[in-house]
Short mmCIF file of C-alpha atoms in Angstrom, two decimals:
data_model
loop_
_atom_site.label_atom_id
_atom_site.label_comp_id
_atom_site.label_asym_id
_atom_site.label_seq_id
_atom_site.Cartn_x
_atom_site.Cartn_y
_atom_site.Cartn_z
CA MET A 1 -19.31 6.10 -9.46
CA SER A 2 -15.84 7.38 -8.74
CA LEU A 3 -13.65 4.54 -9.57
CA ASN A 4 -9.99 4.20 -10.29
CA MET A 5 -10.47 1.12 -12.31
CA GLU A 6 -12.88 2.81 -14.68
CA ARG A 7 -10.08 5.01 -15.91
CA GLY A 8 -8.97 2.53 -18.53
CA GLY A 9 -9.03 5.11 -21.32
CA MET A 10 -7.80 8.16 -19.39
CA ALA A 11 -4.21 9.31 -19.51
CA PHE A 12 -4.40 11.47 -16.39
CA THR A 13 -6.58 13.03 -13.77
CA PHE A 14 -6.28 16.47 -12.23
CA LYS A 15 -5.82 16.58 -8.50
CA GLY A 16 -5.53 19.50 -6.14
CA GLY A 17 -2.46 19.42 -3.93
CA MET A 18 -0.75 21.47 -1.26
CA LEU A 19 2.98 21.10 -1.60
CA PRO A 20 5.57 22.59 0.69
CA MET A 21 7.44 25.25 -1.23
CA THR A 22 10.42 27.38 -0.44
CA VAL A 23 9.84 31.04 -1.15
CA MET A 24 12.88 33.13 -1.98
CA GLU A 25 11.97 36.64 -1.00
CA LEU A 26 14.12 38.98 -3.03
CA THR A 27 15.18 42.20 -1.39
CA SER A 28 17.68 42.99 -4.10
CA ALA A 29 17.31 42.69 -7.86
CA ASP A 30 21.04 42.58 -8.41
CA PRO A 31 22.02 39.11 -9.70
CA GLU A 32 25.58 39.60 -8.44
CA ARG A 33 24.45 40.18 -4.88
CA ILE A 34 22.11 37.20 -5.05
CA ARG A 35 24.94 35.08 -6.36
CA ASP A 36 27.29 36.10 -3.54
CA GLN A 37 24.72 35.34 -0.90
CA LEU A 38 23.82 31.95 -2.44
CA ALA A 39 27.48 30.98 -2.58
CA GLY A 40 27.75 31.68 1.14
CA LYS A 41 24.65 29.60 1.89
CA ILE A 42 25.75 26.57 -0.05
CA SER A 43 28.68 26.06 2.29
CA GLN A 44 26.37 26.30 5.32
CA SER A 45 23.76 23.76 4.30
CA PRO A 46 24.71 21.88 1.13
CA ALA A 47 21.87 19.39 1.58
CA PHE A 48 19.34 22.11 0.91
CA PHE A 49 20.63 22.87 -2.57
CA GLN A 50 19.52 19.75 -4.40
CA HIS A 51 17.33 21.03 -7.22
CA THR A 52 14.98 22.45 -4.63
CA PRO A 53 12.02 24.14 -6.28
CA VAL A 54 11.67 27.78 -5.24
CA VAL A 55 9.17 30.54 -5.82
CA LEU A 56 10.79 33.93 -6.39
CA ASN A 57 8.87 36.52 -4.43
CA VAL A 58 9.53 39.96 -5.93
CA GLU A 59 6.81 41.82 -4.04
CA LYS A 60 9.33 43.80 -2.03
CA LEU A 61 11.19 45.01 -5.09
CA ASP A 62 10.14 48.25 -6.57
CA GLU A 63 11.61 47.77 -10.01
CA PRO A 64 9.45 47.50 -13.09
CA HIS A 65 12.15 45.71 -15.08
CA LEU A 66 13.82 42.77 -13.41
CA ALA A 67 16.74 40.85 -14.87
CA LEU A 68 14.61 37.77 -14.26
CA GLU A 69 16.48 35.59 -16.70
CA ARG A 70 19.81 36.27 -15.04
CA ILE A 71 18.40 35.77 -11.55
CA CYS A 72 17.01 32.39 -12.62
CA ALA A 73 20.35 31.43 -14.13
CA VAL A 74 22.11 32.27 -10.86
CA CYS A 75 19.60 30.14 -8.94
CA ARG A 76 20.00 27.18 -11.27
CA ALA A 77 23.77 27.43 -11.05
CA HIS A 78 23.31 26.90 -7.30
CA LYS A 79 20.92 23.98 -7.75
CA LEU A 80 17.76 25.87 -6.97
CA LEU A 81 14.94 25.44 -9.48
CA PRO A 82 12.80 28.56 -9.88
CA VAL A 83 9.29 27.32 -10.72
CA ALA A 84 7.28 30.51 -10.38
CA VAL A 85 7.32 34.20 -9.58
CA ARG A 86 5.09 35.88 -7.06
CA GLY A 87 4.10 39.52 -7.30
CA GLY A 88 5.61 42.30 -9.38
CA PRO A 89 4.16 44.53 -12.07
CA ASP A 90 2.84 43.38 -15.43
CA PRO A 91 6.23 43.37 -17.27
CA VAL A 92 7.55 40.95 -14.60
CA LYS A 93 4.53 38.72 -15.10
CA GLN A 94 5.07 38.74 -18.86
CA SER A 95 8.76 37.90 -18.59
CA ALA A 96 8.02 35.09 -16.08
CA TRP A 97 5.62 33.54 -18.59
CA ALA A 98 8.15 34.00 -21.38
CA LEU A 99 10.66 32.03 -19.29
CA GLY A 100 8.17 29.21 -18.79
CA LEU A 101 7.62 30.11 -15.12
CA GLY A 102 4.28 30.41 -13.39
CA TRP A 103 3.09 33.69 -11.90
CA PHE A 104 1.21 34.11 -8.63
CA PRO A 105 -0.57 37.26 -7.50
CA PRO A 106 1.05 39.02 -4.55
CA GLN A 107 0.19 37.93 -1.04
CA GLU A 108 -2.56 40.08 0.47
CA ALA A 109 -0.88 40.30 3.86
CA ALA A 110 2.43 41.36 2.41
CA ARG A 111 0.74 44.03 0.35
CA ALA A 112 -1.03 45.43 3.35
CA ARG A 113 2.23 45.76 5.24
CA PRO A 114 3.42 49.38 5.07
CA LEU A 115 6.48 49.76 2.93
CA GLU A 116 8.15 51.99 5.53
CA SER A 117 8.60 49.07 7.89
CA VAL A 118 10.57 47.21 5.23
CA ALA A 119 13.00 50.04 4.68
CA PRO A 120 14.57 50.12 8.17
CA VAL A 121 15.14 46.38 8.02
CA ALA A 122 17.07 46.77 4.80
CA PRO A 123 20.54 46.85 6.43
CA VAL A 124 19.94 43.42 7.95
CA GLU A 125 18.59 41.98 4.69
CA PRO A 126 20.80 38.90 4.62
CA GLU A 127 19.60 37.83 8.05
CA ALA A 128 15.96 38.17 7.07
CA ALA A 129 16.48 35.97 4.03
CA GLU A 130 18.41 33.47 6.11
CA VAL A 131 15.44 32.75 8.38
CA GLU A 132 13.23 32.03 5.39
CA VAL A 133 15.46 29.38 3.87
CA ALA A 134 16.78 27.74 6.98
CA ALA A 135 13.45 27.68 8.76
CA PRO A 136 13.20 23.89 8.98
CA GLU A 137 16.48 23.55 10.84
CA PRO A 138 15.75 25.19 14.17
CA THR A 139 12.29 23.60 14.29
CA ALA A 140 13.53 20.09 13.58
CA GLY A 141 11.75 18.49 16.49
CA ALA A 142 8.48 20.37 16.10
CA VAL A 143 5.28 18.42 15.59
CA GLY A 144 3.52 21.49 14.23
CA GLY A 145 2.34 20.61 10.73
CA GLY A 146 3.25 17.02 11.46
CA ARG A 147 1.15 13.94 11.00
CA ILE A 148 0.11 10.97 13.11
CA TYR A 149 -0.64 7.72 11.31
CA ARG A 150 -2.32 4.89 13.20
CA GLY A 151 -2.03 1.35 11.88
CA THR A 152 0.36 -0.70 9.81
CA VAL A 153 1.93 1.01 6.80
CA ARG A 154 1.80 -1.80 4.27
CA SER A 155 3.92 -2.77 1.28
CA GLY A 156 3.34 -0.33 -1.58
CA GLN A 157 1.96 2.40 0.67
CA GLN A 158 3.64 5.73 1.17
CA VAL A 159 2.93 8.00 4.10
CA THR A 160 4.34 11.52 4.01
CA ALA A 161 4.47 14.43 6.41
CA PRO A 162 5.43 17.24 4.01
CA SER A 163 6.04 19.74 6.79
CA GLY A 164 6.89 18.51 10.24
CA ASP A 165 7.25 15.14 11.91
CA LEU A 166 5.65 11.85 11.00
CA ILE A 167 4.52 9.64 13.85
CA VAL A 168 3.52 6.08 13.00
CA ILE A 169 1.70 4.14 15.69
CA GLY A 170 2.19 0.70 14.21
CA ALA A 171 4.70 -1.05 11.99
CA VAL A 172 6.15 0.04 8.65
CA ASN A 173 6.34 -3.13 6.59
CA ALA A 174 8.85 -4.09 3.91
CA GLY A 175 8.05 -2.32 0.65
CA ALA A 176 6.39 0.60 2.44
CA GLU A 177 7.85 4.10 2.58
CA VAL A 178 7.51 6.78 5.26
CA LEU A 179 8.78 10.32 4.65
CA ALA A 180 8.86 13.50 6.69
CA ALA A 181 10.23 16.99 6.40
CA GLY A 182 11.09 16.62 10.07
CA SER A 183 11.71 13.47 12.07
CA VAL A 184 10.16 10.04 11.63
CA HIS A 185 8.93 8.23 14.74
CA VAL A 186 7.83 4.61 14.39
CA TYR A 187 6.23 3.04 17.44
CA GLY A 188 6.58 -0.45 16.06
CA ALA A 189 8.84 -2.39 13.73
CA LEU A 190 10.48 -0.44 10.90
CA ARG A 191 10.92 -2.87 8.01
CA GLY A 192 10.40 -0.54 5.05
CA ARG A 193 12.09 2.68 3.97
CA ALA A 194 12.24 5.69 6.24
CA LEU A 195 13.33 9.11 5.01
CA ALA A 196 13.58 12.00 7.45
CA GLY A 197 14.49 15.58 6.60
CA ILE A 198 13.34 15.25 3.00
CA HIS A 199 13.80 18.97 2.42
CA GLY A 200 17.32 18.83 3.71
CA ASP A 201 16.88 19.27 7.44
CA PRO A 202 20.10 17.78 8.89
CA LEU A 203 18.71 17.77 12.43
CA ALA A 204 15.91 15.35 11.58
CA VAL A 205 16.02 11.99 13.35
CA ILE A 206 14.49 8.56 12.71
CA PHE A 207 13.26 6.70 15.79
CA CYS A 208 11.91 3.15 15.82
CA ARG A 209 11.12 0.37 18.23
CA GLU A 210 12.55 -2.39 16.08
CA LEU A 211 15.08 -1.71 13.35
CA ASN A 212 14.87 -3.78 10.18
CA ALA A 213 14.62 -0.93 7.69
CA GLU A 214 15.35 -1.47 4.01
CA LEU A 215 16.65 2.06 3.82
CA LEU A 216 17.32 4.87 6.29
CA SER A 217 17.87 8.41 5.09
CA VAL A 218 18.33 11.72 6.86
CA ALA A 219 18.60 14.83 4.68
CA GLY A 220 19.68 12.74 1.71
CA ASN A 221 22.36 10.75 3.55
CA TYR A 222 21.32 7.15 3.47
CA LYS A 223 22.18 3.68 4.72
CA ARG A 224 20.90 0.41 3.33
CA LEU A 225 19.98 -2.56 5.51
CA GLU A 226 23.20 -4.16 4.34
CA ASP A 227 25.26 -1.32 5.80
CA VAL A 228 23.69 -1.55 9.24
CA ASP A 229 25.57 -3.24 12.07
CA PRO A 230 23.73 -6.58 12.45
CA ARG A 231 23.86 -6.26 16.23
CA LEU A 232 21.49 -3.29 15.98
CA LEU A 233 18.88 -5.17 13.96
CA GLY A 234 15.65 -5.77 15.80
CA THR A 235 16.49 -3.24 18.51
CA ALA A 236 15.09 0.19 19.38
CA VAL A 237 17.29 2.89 17.87
CA GLN A 238 17.57 6.48 16.77
CA VAL A 239 19.22 7.42 13.52
CA ARG A 240 20.77 10.87 13.14
CA LEU A 241 23.36 12.73 11.13
CA GLN A 242 26.75 13.03 12.81
CA ASP A 243 29.48 14.72 10.77
CA ASP A 244 27.62 14.01 7.51
CA GLN A 245 27.42 10.32 8.40
CA LEU A 246 24.34 8.43 9.52
CA GLY A 247 24.82 7.28 13.07
CA ILE A 248 22.61 4.58 14.57
CA VAL A 249 22.44 4.65 18.34
CA PRO A 250 20.46 2.34 20.64
CA LEU A 251 17.51 3.98 22.35
CA THR A 252 17.78 3.34 26.02
CA MET B 1 -28.45 -9.66 2.08
CA ALA B 2 -25.54 -11.92 1.37
CA LYS B 3 -22.13 -11.48 2.91
CA ILE B 4 -19.59 -10.90 0.14
CA ILE B 5 -16.19 -12.43 0.88
CA VAL B 6 -13.20 -12.06 -1.44
CA VAL B 7 -10.49 -14.72 -1.41
CA THR B 8 -7.31 -12.96 -2.45
CA SER B 9 -3.54 -13.01 -2.03
CA GLY B 10 -1.60 -10.91 -4.51
CA LYS B 11 0.76 -13.75 -5.25
CA GLY B 12 -0.26 -16.58 -7.56
CA GLY B 13 -0.24 -20.27 -6.72
CA VAL B 14 -0.74 -19.89 -2.99
CA GLY B 15 -4.10 -21.67 -2.92
CA LYS B 16 -6.75 -19.01 -3.54
CA THR B 17 -8.98 -21.15 -5.74
CA THR B 18 -8.51 -24.26 -3.63
CA SER B 19 -9.44 -22.25 -0.54
CA ALA B 20 -12.40 -20.52 -2.19
CA ALA B 21 -13.77 -23.90 -3.31
CA ALA B 22 -13.15 -25.56 0.06
CA ILE B 23 -14.61 -22.72 2.12
CA ALA B 24 -17.65 -22.34 -0.17
CA THR B 25 -18.25 -26.07 0.17
CA GLY B 26 -17.88 -25.89 3.94
CA LEU B 27 -20.33 -22.99 4.20
CA ALA B 28 -22.87 -24.82 2.03
CA LEU B 29 -22.43 -28.06 4.01
CA ARG B 30 -23.49 -26.11 7.07
CA GLY B 31 -26.71 -25.11 5.39
CA ASN B 32 -25.78 -21.69 4.04
CA LYS B 33 -26.86 -20.84 0.54
CA THR B 34 -23.53 -20.12 -1.08
CA VAL B 35 -22.25 -19.07 -4.49
CA VAL B 36 -18.61 -18.97 -5.49
CA ILE B 37 -17.61 -16.72 -8.40
CA ASP B 38 -14.46 -17.16 -10.47
CA PHE B 39 -13.03 -13.71 -11.26
CA ASP B 40 -9.97 -15.12 -12.99
CA VAL B 41 -11.17 -14.35 -16.50
CA GLY B 42 -8.84 -15.92 -19.05
CA LEU B 43 -7.36 -18.41 -16.58
CA ARG B 44 -10.47 -20.26 -15.49
CA ASN B 45 -9.71 -22.83 -12.78
CA LEU B 46 -12.47 -22.86 -10.23
CA ASP B 47 -14.70 -25.10 -12.38
CA LEU B 48 -11.93 -27.72 -12.45
CA ILE B 49 -11.42 -27.62 -8.68
CA MET B 50 -15.19 -27.87 -8.19
CA GLY B 51 -15.43 -30.68 -10.74
CA CYS B 52 -18.02 -28.98 -12.92
CA GLU B 53 -15.91 -28.09 -15.96
CA ARG B 54 -18.05 -30.18 -18.26
CA ARG B 55 -21.18 -28.33 -17.33
CA VAL B 56 -20.05 -24.80 -18.12
CA VAL B 57 -22.21 -23.20 -20.82
CA TYR B 58 -22.36 -19.52 -19.94
CA ASP B 59 -20.01 -17.59 -17.71
CA LEU B 60 -19.58 -14.36 -15.74
CA VAL B 61 -18.58 -12.38 -18.83
CA ASN B 62 -21.67 -13.55 -20.73
CA VAL B 63 -23.85 -12.40 -17.87
CA ILE B 64 -22.15 -9.02 -17.56
CA GLN B 65 -22.37 -8.41 -21.27
CA GLY B 66 -26.03 -9.39 -21.33
CA GLU B 67 -25.56 -12.50 -23.46
CA ALA B 68 -27.01 -14.80 -20.83
CA GLY B 69 -29.12 -14.58 -17.71
CA LEU B 70 -27.63 -15.18 -14.30
CA ASN B 71 -29.65 -18.35 -13.79
CA GLN B 72 -28.38 -19.77 -17.06
CA ALA B 73 -24.78 -19.25 -15.99
CA LEU B 74 -25.06 -20.49 -12.40
CA ILE B 75 -24.03 -24.12 -12.03
CA ARG B 76 -25.56 -26.12 -9.22
CA ASP B 77 -23.03 -28.24 -7.35
CA LYS B 78 -23.71 -31.98 -7.65
CA ARG B 79 -22.60 -32.83 -4.13
CA VAL B 80 -24.05 -30.05 -1.99
CA ASP B 81 -27.53 -28.64 -2.53
CA ASN B 82 -26.95 -25.08 -1.40
CA LEU B 83 -23.84 -24.50 -3.47
CA HIS B 84 -23.61 -22.74 -6.82
CA ILE B 85 -20.69 -21.85 -9.05
CA LEU B 86 -20.43 -18.90 -11.42
CA PRO B 87 -17.53 -19.71 -13.73
CA ALA B 88 -15.16 -17.32 -15.48
CA SER B 89 -14.65 -17.10 -19.20
CA GLN B 90 -11.57 -18.79 -20.57
CA THR B 91 -11.62 -17.03 -23.92
CA ARG B 92 -11.88 -13.38 -22.84
CA ASP B 93 -9.54 -11.24 -20.80
CA LYS B 94 -10.07 -9.24 -17.65
CA ASP B 95 -11.04 -6.10 -19.57
CA ALA B 96 -14.31 -7.84 -20.37
CA LEU B 97 -15.38 -7.19 -16.77
CA ASN B 98 -16.65 -3.81 -15.66
CA LEU B 99 -17.59 -2.45 -12.30
CA GLU B 100 -21.24 -1.72 -13.03
CA GLY B 101 -21.70 -5.22 -14.43
CA VAL B 102 -20.07 -6.85 -11.42
CA GLU B 103 -22.15 -4.73 -9.08
CA LYS B 104 -25.34 -5.77 -10.82
CA VAL B 105 -24.44 -9.46 -10.63
CA LEU B 106 -23.54 -9.20 -6.94
CA ASP B 107 -26.69 -7.23 -6.14
CA THR B 108 -28.86 -9.84 -7.81
CA LEU B 109 -27.07 -12.75 -6.11
CA SER B 110 -27.27 -10.94 -2.78
CA LYS B 111 -31.03 -11.36 -2.73
CA ASP B 112 -30.91 -15.14 -2.99
CA PHE B 113 -27.75 -16.20 -1.21
CA ASP B 114 -26.26 -16.07 2.29
CA TYR B 115 -22.64 -16.01 1.17
CA ILE B 116 -20.96 -14.86 -2.04
CA LEU B 117 -17.31 -15.91 -2.36
CA CYS B 118 -15.24 -14.06 -4.95
CA ASP B 119 -12.22 -16.03 -6.09
CA SER B 120 -9.74 -13.31 -7.05
CA PRO B 121 -7.09 -13.66 -9.76
CA ALA B 122 -3.46 -13.17 -8.76
CA GLY B 123 -1.88 -9.77 -9.08
CA ILE B 124 -3.05 -6.35 -8.04
CA GLU B 125 -4.51 -5.18 -11.35
CA ARG B 126 -8.03 -4.70 -12.58
CA GLY B 127 -9.23 -8.29 -12.16
CA ALA B 128 -8.09 -8.47 -8.56
CA GLN B 129 -9.45 -5.00 -7.78
CA LEU B 130 -12.84 -5.86 -9.26
CA ALA B 131 -12.99 -9.05 -7.20
CA MET B 132 -12.35 -7.16 -3.96
CA TYR B 133 -14.20 -3.92 -4.69
CA PHE B 134 -17.61 -4.82 -3.24
CA ALA B 135 -16.40 -7.17 -0.50
CA ASP B 136 -17.58 -7.07 3.11
CA GLU B 137 -14.85 -9.43 4.27
CA ALA B 138 -11.56 -10.62 2.83
CA ILE B 139 -9.69 -13.86 3.27
CA VAL B 140 -6.04 -13.22 2.51
CA VAL B 141 -4.35 -16.47 1.56
CA THR B 142 -0.68 -16.56 2.48
CA ASN B 143 2.05 -19.19 2.25
CA PRO B 144 4.80 -19.31 4.89
CA GLU B 145 7.22 -17.64 2.55
CA VAL B 146 8.58 -14.07 2.45
CA SER B 147 7.37 -13.14 -1.04
CA SER B 148 3.87 -14.36 -0.32
CA VAL B 149 3.77 -12.42 2.94
CA ARG B 150 4.90 -9.25 1.24
CA ASP B 151 2.30 -9.60 -1.53
CA SER B 152 -0.40 -10.21 1.06
CA ASP B 153 0.72 -7.06 2.82
CA ARG B 154 0.31 -5.17 -0.47
CA ILE B 155 -3.18 -6.60 -0.95
CA LEU B 156 -4.13 -5.55 2.57
CA GLY B 157 -3.10 -2.02 1.64
CA LEU B 158 -5.38 -2.13 -1.40
CA LEU B 159 -8.26 -3.56 0.64
CA ALA B 160 -7.97 -0.53 2.86
CA SER B 161 -7.99 1.96 -0.01
CA LYS B 162 -9.32 0.61 -3.32
CA THR B 163 -12.63 -0.85 -2.24
CA ARG B 164 -16.16 0.52 -2.06
CA ARG B 165 -16.15 0.49 1.72
CA ALA B 166 -12.88 2.42 1.78
CA GLU B 167 -13.96 4.93 -0.86
CA ARG B 168 -17.26 5.58 0.88
CA GLY B 169 -15.58 5.80 4.27
CA GLU B 170 -17.75 2.96 5.59
CA GLU B 171 -16.73 0.40 8.18
CA ALA B 172 -13.51 -1.23 7.00
CA ILE B 173 -13.50 -4.63 5.32
CA LYS B 174 -13.05 -7.41 7.86
CA GLU B 175 -9.69 -8.97 7.03
CA HIS B 176 -8.84 -12.59 7.79
CA LEU B 177 -5.52 -14.34 7.40
CA LEU B 178 -5.54 -17.87 6.01
CA VAL B 179 -2.14 -19.54 6.05
CA THR B 180 -1.90 -22.42 3.60
CA ARG B 181 0.78 -25.00 2.74
CA TYR B 182 2.05 -24.87 6.31
CA ASN B 183 4.53 -27.60 7.08
CA PRO B 184 5.49 -27.59 10.79
CA ALA B 185 8.53 -29.79 10.21
CA ARG B 186 9.95 -27.38 7.64
CA VAL B 187 9.07 -24.42 9.83
CA ASP B 188 10.98 -26.08 12.63
CA SER B 189 14.03 -26.57 10.43
CA GLY B 190 13.88 -22.93 9.36
CA ASP B 191 12.90 -23.57 5.72
CA MET B 192 9.58 -21.85 6.18
CA LEU B 193 8.44 -18.76 8.00
CA ASN B 194 6.70 -19.59 11.22
CA LEU B 195 3.13 -18.67 12.00
CA ASP B 196 4.01 -16.06 14.61
CA ASP B 197 6.27 -14.17 12.19
CA ILE B 198 3.54 -14.08 9.54
CA ARG B 199 0.97 -12.87 12.03
CA GLU B 200 3.29 -10.23 13.38
CA ILE B 201 4.02 -8.77 9.95
CA LEU B 202 0.46 -8.84 8.61
CA ALA B 203 -1.15 -7.92 11.92
CA ILE B 204 -4.61 -9.26 11.08
CA ASN B 205 -6.87 -11.89 12.62
CA LEU B 206 -5.96 -15.52 11.81
CA ILE B 207 -8.96 -17.40 10.45
CA GLY B 208 -7.25 -20.69 9.70
CA LEU B 209 -4.14 -22.69 9.05
CA ILE B 210 -4.10 -25.36 6.36
CA PRO B 211 -1.25 -27.83 6.57
CA GLU B 212 0.67 -28.80 3.45
CA SER B 213 -1.11 -31.96 2.46
CA GLU B 214 -1.29 -34.54 -0.27
CA ALA B 215 -5.03 -34.45 0.15
CA VAL B 216 -5.14 -30.97 -1.44
CA LEU B 217 -3.42 -32.03 -4.64
CA ARG B 218 -5.54 -35.15 -4.83
CA ALA B 219 -8.70 -33.13 -4.30
CA SER B 220 -7.76 -30.62 -7.00
CA ASN B 221 -7.08 -33.28 -9.57
CA GLN B 222 -10.26 -35.15 -8.76
CA GLY B 223 -12.36 -32.01 -8.82
CA VAL B 224 -13.69 -32.61 -5.32
CA PRO B 225 -13.13 -29.75 -2.85
CA VAL B 226 -10.91 -31.02 -0.03
CA THR B 227 -13.58 -30.20 2.57
CA HIS B 228 -15.35 -33.39 1.49
CA ASP B 229 -12.29 -35.41 2.52
CA ALA B 230 -13.21 -35.32 6.21
CA ASP B 231 -10.46 -37.75 7.15
CA SER B 232 -7.69 -35.56 5.79
CA ASP B 233 -5.85 -32.95 7.82
CA ALA B 234 -6.48 -30.27 5.18
CA GLY B 235 -10.17 -31.12 5.00
CA GLN B 236 -10.50 -30.79 8.75
CA ALA B 237 -8.50 -27.57 8.75
CA TYR B 238 -10.88 -26.03 6.20
CA THR B 239 -13.88 -27.19 8.24
CA ASP B 240 -12.34 -25.42 11.25
CA THR B 241 -11.78 -22.32 9.13
CA VAL B 242 -15.42 -22.24 8.04
CA ALA B 243 -16.55 -22.59 11.66
CA ARG B 244 -14.41 -19.59 12.65
CA LEU B 245 -15.70 -17.63 9.67
CA ILE B 246 -19.26 -17.93 10.95
CA GLY B 247 -18.21 -16.92 14.43
CA GLU B 248 -17.43 -20.13 16.30
CA GLU B 249 -14.35 -20.50 18.44
CA VAL B 250 -12.25 -23.44 17.35
CA PRO B 251 -8.74 -24.13 18.67
CA LEU B 252 -5.91 -24.06 16.15
CA ARG B 253 -4.65 -27.42 14.90
CA PHE B 254 -1.89 -28.76 12.65
CA HIS B 255 0.57 -25.97 13.44
CA LEU B 256 2.86 -27.78 15.85
CA TYR B 257 5.93 -29.79 15.17
CA GLU B 258 4.84 -32.64 17.48
CA LYS B 259 2.81 -33.95 14.55
CA ARG B 260 6.11 -34.86 13.00
CA SER B 261 5.82 -38.63 12.99
CA LEU B 262 2.60 -38.48 11.01
CA LEU B 263 3.59 -35.57 8.83
CA SER B 264 7.02 -36.87 8.00
CA ARG B 265 5.53 -40.12 6.83
CA MET B 266 3.10 -38.24 4.65
CA PHE B 267 5.51 -35.72 3.17
CA GLY B 268 8.86 -37.48 3.41
CA GLY B 269 9.87 -35.15 6.20
CA GLY B 270 13.56 -36.03 5.97
CA ARG B 271 14.16 -33.43 3.24
CA ARG B 272 15.87 -30.36 4.58
#
């Protein structure tokens, strides 16, 4: 019988999981160039750089010896946490392991792509990389990859939409937590904690029919119940980022 | 096959054991063969409420560990023929229970009884999870108080995930809300949560409302389930609850403030 309560003596269990992961596709192996580009990005979307785990994809590089250690150091200095490397020849794999990083085999699709098509794009490299990292922003309202939850989210429960919007058809009770990479929509009373834009999407919005949330957060900017204008309590509202501040506006 | 009903709440002291005893008594009084099991190993109380504490020889732990047969541990109620009690052990702790053992006991009892009531311990740990694991229905006992409501909400979450029906993807456990210690006068003055607020937050079917009553305390101390006190408000409220549990439609009583003159005399309603 598969039972949680029979685990008295076990320290852990292995579970499979699909986690959203940012892939940093390197088109240059030069740590200085990477550093310059990261510095530019940080000013554009600071919320993204909060110890975000990244996978370094080196498939497009044709260099047998990467300065992997220096590239990782540059990433960490900009609050990105390299957790693994994807692709690259055997020496790259060995140095990834030596640095305590994981190694993934190259993507089949990417391998199949003819190298010639990459070359012409090279001049616009920065733009290509930009789309990869900032992808969540333009698609803030998209339901693709989102999740619909029907019923009451109860105290102690956590419902997450790791990529996309979370739609709750019911109430979110005190002590419950709802999280989404995109926006959070609650068709009922919101009494628990709601976190939208958990990967740093500043365009994410929280909607609810009745505001009594313990905590509201969009892209890491949060408000506690205490900070909310009491006149808004119990009303239908939307919560969005306006000039790095959480704004709560009645839904009419 | 018996219907297995867990009486649970998360929070302690809200009236789980009192309710389990009163509802089991009510079911048996209506001719159903009923057994009530105390899952609160280490803090045995049900035998006291049922007034059979002097007749406990073997208990649930003895049966599970093979030290006694089920029939040796079952105590026949002195007042109602169809009612049996399976007491908990006072000297062991909740680790003495295991899932296979509980399943075996419930399977065996299922053949002979119409209703099996599992009186859950407080908390959300092993003891409480074992008590709810095999349930078909759940009675969630809640006081008109924010912490009790929140703990009930937590228990409802566990009922929907940590039970056999949930793990097997079977039809969900039927959840019933039982509000106890309800004092309409204090609700009216704002000291207590009102019934509508509780129902709105927990969003489950209301099976009964038991008014705060001296009869409950008296019944506990005398070891006579309050259902036997047919003149008392609480006794009648439990009788109503049992009727609803077996599918009858009974209008709600004791929830309105207009009872004030009677209630205030009984509870010294002037306190605010």
